[in-house]
Coordinates of C-alpha atoms in Angstrom, one line a residue:
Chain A
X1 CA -52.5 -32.0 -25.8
X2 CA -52.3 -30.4 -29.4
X3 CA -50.8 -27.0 -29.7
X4 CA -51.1 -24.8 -33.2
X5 CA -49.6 -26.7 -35.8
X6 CA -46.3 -25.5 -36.9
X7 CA -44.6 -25.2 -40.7
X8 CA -42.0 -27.4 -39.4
X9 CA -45.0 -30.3 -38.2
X10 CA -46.7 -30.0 -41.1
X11 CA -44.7 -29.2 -44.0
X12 CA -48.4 -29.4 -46.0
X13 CA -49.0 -26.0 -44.6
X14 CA -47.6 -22.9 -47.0
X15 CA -48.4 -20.0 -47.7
X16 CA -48.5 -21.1 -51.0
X17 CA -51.0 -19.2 -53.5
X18 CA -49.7 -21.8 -56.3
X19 CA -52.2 -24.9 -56.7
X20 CA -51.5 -27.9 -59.1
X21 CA -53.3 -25.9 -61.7
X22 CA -54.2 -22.9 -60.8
X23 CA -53.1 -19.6 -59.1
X24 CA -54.9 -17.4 -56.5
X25 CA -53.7 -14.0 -57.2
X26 CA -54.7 -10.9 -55.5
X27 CA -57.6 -8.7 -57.0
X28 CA -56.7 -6.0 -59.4
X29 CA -59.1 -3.4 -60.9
X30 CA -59.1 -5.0 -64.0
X31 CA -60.3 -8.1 -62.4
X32 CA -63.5 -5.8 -61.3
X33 CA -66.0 -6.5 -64.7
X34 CA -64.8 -10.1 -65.4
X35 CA -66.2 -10.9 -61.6
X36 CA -69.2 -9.0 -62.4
X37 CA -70.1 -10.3 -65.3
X38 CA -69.7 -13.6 -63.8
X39 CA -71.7 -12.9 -60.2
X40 CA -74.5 -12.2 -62.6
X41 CA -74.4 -15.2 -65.5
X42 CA -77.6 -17.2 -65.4
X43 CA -75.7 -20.7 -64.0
X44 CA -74.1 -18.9 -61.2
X45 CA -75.9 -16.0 -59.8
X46 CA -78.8 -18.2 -57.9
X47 CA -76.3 -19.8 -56.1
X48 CA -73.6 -16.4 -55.4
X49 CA -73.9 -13.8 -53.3
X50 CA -76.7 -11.3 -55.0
X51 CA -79.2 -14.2 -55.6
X52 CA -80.5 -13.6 -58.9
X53 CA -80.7 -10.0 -58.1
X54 CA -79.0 -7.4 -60.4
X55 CA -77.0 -5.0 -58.3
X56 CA -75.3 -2.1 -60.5
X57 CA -72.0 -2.1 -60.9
X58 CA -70.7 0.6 -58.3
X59 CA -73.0 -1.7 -55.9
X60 CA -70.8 -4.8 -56.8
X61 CA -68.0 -3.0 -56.2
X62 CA -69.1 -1.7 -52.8
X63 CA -69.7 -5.1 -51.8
X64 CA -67.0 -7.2 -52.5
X65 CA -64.6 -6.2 -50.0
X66 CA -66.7 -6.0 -46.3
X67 CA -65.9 -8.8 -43.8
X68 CA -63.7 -10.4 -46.2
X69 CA -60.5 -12.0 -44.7
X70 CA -58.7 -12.5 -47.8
X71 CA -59.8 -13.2 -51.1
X72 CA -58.0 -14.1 -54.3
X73 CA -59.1 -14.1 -58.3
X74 CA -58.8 -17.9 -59.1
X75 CA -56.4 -18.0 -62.8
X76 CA -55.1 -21.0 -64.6
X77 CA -51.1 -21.0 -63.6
X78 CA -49.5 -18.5 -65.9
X79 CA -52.3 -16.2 -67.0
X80 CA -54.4 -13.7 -65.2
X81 CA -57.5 -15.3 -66.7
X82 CA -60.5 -14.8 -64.4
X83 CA -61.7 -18.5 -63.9
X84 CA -63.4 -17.5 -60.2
X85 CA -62.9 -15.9 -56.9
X86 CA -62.0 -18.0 -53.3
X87 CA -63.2 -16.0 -50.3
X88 CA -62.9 -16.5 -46.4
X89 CA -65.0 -13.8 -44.6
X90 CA -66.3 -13.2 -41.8
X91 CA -63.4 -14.1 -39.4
X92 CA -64.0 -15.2 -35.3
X93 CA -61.2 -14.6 -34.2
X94 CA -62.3 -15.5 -30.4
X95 CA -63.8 -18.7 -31.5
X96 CA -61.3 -19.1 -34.3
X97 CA -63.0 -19.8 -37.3
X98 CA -64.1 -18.3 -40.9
X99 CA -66.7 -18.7 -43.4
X100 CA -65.7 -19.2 -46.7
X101 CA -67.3 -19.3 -50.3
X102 CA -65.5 -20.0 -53.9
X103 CA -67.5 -19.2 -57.2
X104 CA -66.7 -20.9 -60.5
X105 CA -66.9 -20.2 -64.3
X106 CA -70.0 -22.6 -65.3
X107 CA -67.9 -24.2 -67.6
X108 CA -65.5 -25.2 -64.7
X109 CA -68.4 -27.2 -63.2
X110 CA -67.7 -30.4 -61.9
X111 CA -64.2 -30.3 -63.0
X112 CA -62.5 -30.8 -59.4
X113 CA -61.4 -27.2 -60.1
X114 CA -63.2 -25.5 -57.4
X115 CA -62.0 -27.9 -54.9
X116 CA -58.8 -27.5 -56.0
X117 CA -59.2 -23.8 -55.7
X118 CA -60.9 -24.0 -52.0
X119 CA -58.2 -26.2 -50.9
X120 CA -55.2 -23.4 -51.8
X121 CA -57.5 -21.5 -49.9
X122 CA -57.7 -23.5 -47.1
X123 CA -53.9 -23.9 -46.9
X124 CA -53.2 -20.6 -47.0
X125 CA -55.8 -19.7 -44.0
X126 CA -54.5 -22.3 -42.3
X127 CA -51.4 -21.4 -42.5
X128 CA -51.9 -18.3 -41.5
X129 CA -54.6 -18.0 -38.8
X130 CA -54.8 -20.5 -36.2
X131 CA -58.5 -21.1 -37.1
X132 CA -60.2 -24.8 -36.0
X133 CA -62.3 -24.7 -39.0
X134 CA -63.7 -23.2 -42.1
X135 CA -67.6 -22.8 -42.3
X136 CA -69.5 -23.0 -45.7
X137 CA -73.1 -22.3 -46.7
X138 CA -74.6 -23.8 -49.9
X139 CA -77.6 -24.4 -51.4
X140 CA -78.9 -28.0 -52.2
X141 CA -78.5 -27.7 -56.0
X142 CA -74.6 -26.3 -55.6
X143 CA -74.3 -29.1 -52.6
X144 CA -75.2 -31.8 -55.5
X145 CA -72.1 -31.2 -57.1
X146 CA -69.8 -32.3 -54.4
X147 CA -72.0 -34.0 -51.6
X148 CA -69.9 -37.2 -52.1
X149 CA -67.4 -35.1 -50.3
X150 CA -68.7 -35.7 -46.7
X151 CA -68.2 -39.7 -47.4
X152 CA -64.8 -38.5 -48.9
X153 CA -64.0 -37.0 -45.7
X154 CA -63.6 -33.4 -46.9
X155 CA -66.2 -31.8 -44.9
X156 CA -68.6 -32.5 -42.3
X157 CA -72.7 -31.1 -42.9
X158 CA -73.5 -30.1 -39.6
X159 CA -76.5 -28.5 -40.4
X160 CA -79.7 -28.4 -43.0
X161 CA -82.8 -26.0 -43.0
X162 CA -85.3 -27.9 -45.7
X163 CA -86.7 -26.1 -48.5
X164 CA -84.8 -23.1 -47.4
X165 CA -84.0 -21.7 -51.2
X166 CA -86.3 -21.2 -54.4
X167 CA -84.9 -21.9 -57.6
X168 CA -85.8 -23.5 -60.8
X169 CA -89.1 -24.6 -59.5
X170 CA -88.5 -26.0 -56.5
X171 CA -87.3 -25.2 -53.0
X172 CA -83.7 -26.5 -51.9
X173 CA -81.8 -26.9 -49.0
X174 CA -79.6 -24.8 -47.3
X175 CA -76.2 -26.6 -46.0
X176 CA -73.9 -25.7 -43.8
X177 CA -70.9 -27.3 -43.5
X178 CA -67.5 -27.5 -41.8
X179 CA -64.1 -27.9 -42.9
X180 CA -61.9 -28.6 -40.0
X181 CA -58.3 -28.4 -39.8
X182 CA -57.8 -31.8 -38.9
X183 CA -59.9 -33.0 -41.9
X184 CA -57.2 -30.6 -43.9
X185 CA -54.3 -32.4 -42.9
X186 CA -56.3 -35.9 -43.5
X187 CA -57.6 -35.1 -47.0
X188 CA -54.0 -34.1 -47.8
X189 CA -53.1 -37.7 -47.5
X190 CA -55.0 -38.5 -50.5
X191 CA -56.0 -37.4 -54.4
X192 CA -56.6 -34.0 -52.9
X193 CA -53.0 -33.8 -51.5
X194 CA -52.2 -34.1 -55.3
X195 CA -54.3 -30.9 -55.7
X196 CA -51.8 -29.0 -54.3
X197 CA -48.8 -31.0 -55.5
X198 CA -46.0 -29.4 -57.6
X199 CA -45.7 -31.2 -61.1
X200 CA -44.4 -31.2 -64.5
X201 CA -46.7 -29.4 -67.0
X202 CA -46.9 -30.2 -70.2
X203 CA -47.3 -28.4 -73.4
X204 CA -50.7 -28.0 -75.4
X205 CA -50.8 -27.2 -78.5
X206 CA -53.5 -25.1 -79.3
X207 CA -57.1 -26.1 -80.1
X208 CA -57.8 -25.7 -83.8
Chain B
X1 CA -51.5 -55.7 -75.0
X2 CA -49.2 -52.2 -73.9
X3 CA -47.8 -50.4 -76.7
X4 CA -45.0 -48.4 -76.5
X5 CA -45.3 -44.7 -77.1
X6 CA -44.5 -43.4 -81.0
X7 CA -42.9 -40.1 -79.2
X8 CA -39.3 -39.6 -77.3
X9 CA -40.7 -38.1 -74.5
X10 CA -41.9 -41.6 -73.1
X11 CA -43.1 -41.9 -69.5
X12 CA -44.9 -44.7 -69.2
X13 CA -46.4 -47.2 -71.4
X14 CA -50.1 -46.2 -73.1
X15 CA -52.4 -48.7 -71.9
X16 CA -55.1 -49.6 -75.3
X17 CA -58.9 -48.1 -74.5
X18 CA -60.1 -52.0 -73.4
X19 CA -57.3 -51.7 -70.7
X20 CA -58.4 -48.2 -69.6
X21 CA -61.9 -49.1 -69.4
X22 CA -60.6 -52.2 -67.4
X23 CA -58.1 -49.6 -65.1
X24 CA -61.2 -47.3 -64.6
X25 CA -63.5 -49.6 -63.1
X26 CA -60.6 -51.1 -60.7
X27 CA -59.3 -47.6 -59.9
X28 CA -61.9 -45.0 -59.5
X29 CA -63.8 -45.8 -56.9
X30 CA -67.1 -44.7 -57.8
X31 CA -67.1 -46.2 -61.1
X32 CA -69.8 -49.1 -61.6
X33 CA -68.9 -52.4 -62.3
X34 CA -69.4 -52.2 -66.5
X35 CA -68.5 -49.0 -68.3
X36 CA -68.9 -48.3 -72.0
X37 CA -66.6 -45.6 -74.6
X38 CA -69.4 -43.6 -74.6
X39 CA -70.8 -43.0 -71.6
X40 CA -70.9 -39.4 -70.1
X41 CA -69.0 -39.4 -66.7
X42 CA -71.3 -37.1 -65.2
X43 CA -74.7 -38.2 -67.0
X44 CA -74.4 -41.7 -67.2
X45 CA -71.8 -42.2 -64.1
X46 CA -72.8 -39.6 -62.0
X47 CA -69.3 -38.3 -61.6
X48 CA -69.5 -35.1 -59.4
X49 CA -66.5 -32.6 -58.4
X50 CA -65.2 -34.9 -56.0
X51 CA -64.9 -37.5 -58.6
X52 CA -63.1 -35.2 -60.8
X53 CA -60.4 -35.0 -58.4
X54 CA -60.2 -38.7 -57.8
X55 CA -60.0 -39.3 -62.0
X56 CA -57.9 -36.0 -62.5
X57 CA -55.4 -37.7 -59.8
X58 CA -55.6 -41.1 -61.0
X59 CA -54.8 -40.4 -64.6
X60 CA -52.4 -38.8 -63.4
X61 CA -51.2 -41.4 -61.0
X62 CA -51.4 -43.8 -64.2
X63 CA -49.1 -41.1 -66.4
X64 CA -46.3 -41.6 -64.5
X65 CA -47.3 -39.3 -61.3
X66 CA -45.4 -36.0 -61.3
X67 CA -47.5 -34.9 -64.5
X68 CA -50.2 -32.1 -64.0
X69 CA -52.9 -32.5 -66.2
X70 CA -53.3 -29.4 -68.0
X71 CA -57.1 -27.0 -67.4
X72 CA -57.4 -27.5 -71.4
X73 CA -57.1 -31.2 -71.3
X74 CA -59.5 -31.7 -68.5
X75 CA -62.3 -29.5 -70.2
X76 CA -62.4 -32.0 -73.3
X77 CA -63.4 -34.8 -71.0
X78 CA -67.1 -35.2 -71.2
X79 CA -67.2 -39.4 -71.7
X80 CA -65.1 -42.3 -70.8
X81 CA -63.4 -42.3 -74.3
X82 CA -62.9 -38.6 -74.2
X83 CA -60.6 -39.5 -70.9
X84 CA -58.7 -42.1 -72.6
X85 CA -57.6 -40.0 -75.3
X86 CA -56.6 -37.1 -72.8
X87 CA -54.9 -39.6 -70.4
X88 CA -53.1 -40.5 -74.3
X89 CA -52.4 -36.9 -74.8
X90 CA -50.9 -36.3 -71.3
X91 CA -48.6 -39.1 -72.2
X92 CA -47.1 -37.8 -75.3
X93 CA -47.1 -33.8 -74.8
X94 CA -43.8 -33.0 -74.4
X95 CA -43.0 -31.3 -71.4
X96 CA -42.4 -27.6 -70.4
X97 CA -39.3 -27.2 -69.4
X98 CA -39.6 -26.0 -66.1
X99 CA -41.2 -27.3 -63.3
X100 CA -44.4 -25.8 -62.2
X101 CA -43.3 -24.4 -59.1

């Protein structure tokens, strides 16, 4: 019989807000127009939480706190630029499970940085709630940028309504899919487990 | 052939471009069986997020392992070549001198 996993089982589990690259820090005020001005750029607002539609600003703000769980500003390790935002909302706590959702800057696209970013997340909720799994909807042409996960083993689809979403001249899927703890602790075994590795940084010298 | 690194902060040898291509198609799973310099990892190799993490990790794996590759070496990677010469670069940046965490 499996009881909640402990700390001391599973030394993977921290509260840790410190990824291999990145930081998930808590939301500020100044943190308030960068995330606007990204829920509304061209590549990611079809795909974020207002759709393509322009909410003012007072509206945003109203909005991005209700159901949330806990959410963080995703920044590169040692600055408080705003590269995205990780959420998990709408909590079960009877059923014990959340939804989640991560935006990221286009130009992070298909970087690995968003999965990097979701797994802190992940880590952190389950390290702190004793949740069975984390629920994600997407939309078919977001899903395209990291279906191979589900033969990776990161997440299971569990569900697909066809043609569900209207974008760029076509309809797309909407996809639901589940994260479960025990796929957390598996995935951690491999390149992802690097994801959340400590490591030595090195120094860049500036771009000219 | 291996050459050694010009620099003192050494960490492994720098394998040539021919031996990277080579290392790539063994070691990243979804790469095809022939790869050129120039192809475009997502274009031409349909690399996706996931397979980010999987060449992210690799390289790493292949710079001697404890090495993070930095956010502003991984957004200069758009081709095969342009990961060879970051993989070079993570070789021979010196280090910070702390640990990340």
């Amino acid at each position: 019989m499996s009881g909640p996993i402990t700390g001391e089982d599973q030394p993977r589990l921290s509260p840790s807000l410190q990824t291999r690259r990145l930081q998930l820090r808590m939301l500020t005020n100044e943190d308030h127009a960068p995330l606007y001005r990204l829920s509304s750029d061209p590549d990611v607002t079809f795909q974020w939480r207002f759709r393509g539609t322009t909410p003012s600003y007072d509206e945003f703000l109203k909005q991005l706190y209700p159901g949330v769980l806990c959410q963080f500003v995703v920044s590169p390790l040692g600055s408080q630029e705003v590269l995205g935002l990780v959420v998990a909302y709408n909590a079960d706590f009877r059923h014990r499970f959340c939804h989640a959702a991560v935006v990221m800057h286009p130009r992070l696209h298909r970087r690995g940085l968003g999965i990097e970013a979701f797994m802190g997340l992940a880590r952190y909720v389950y390290y702190g709630w004793d949740f069975r799994m984390i629920i994600m909807e997407t939309v078919g042409i977001a899903f395209e940028n990291f279906s191979r996960g589900e033969e990776a083993g990161y997440f299971t689809v569990e569900g697909r309504i066809r043609d569900q979403f209207y974008y760029g001249g076509r309809y797309w899927d909407g996809i639901s899919v589940t994260h479960r703890r025990d796929q957390f602790e598996k995935v951690m075994q491999g390149p992802v487990g690097q994801l959340l590795s400590p490591g030595r940084r090195v120094k860049v010298p500036p771009s000219k | 052939m291996r050459g050694e690194m010009a620099t003192g902060n050494a960490r492994t040898d720098v394998m040539s471009l021919d031996e990277f291509k080579a290392w790539f198609v063994a070691e990243i799973e979804w790469s095809p069986s022939e790869i050129s310099e120039d192809n475009d990892l997502v274009e031409d190799l349909g690399m996706d997020s996931v397979g980010a993490v999987d060449l992210m990790a690799a390289i790493e794996d292949a710079g001697g392992g404890d090495v993070i590759m930095p956010i502003e070496l991984l957004l200069r990677i758009t081709t095969v070549r342009d990961a060879y010469l970051q993989y070079c670069a993570l070789a021979h940046l010196p280090y910070e001198s702390e640990v990340a965490r």
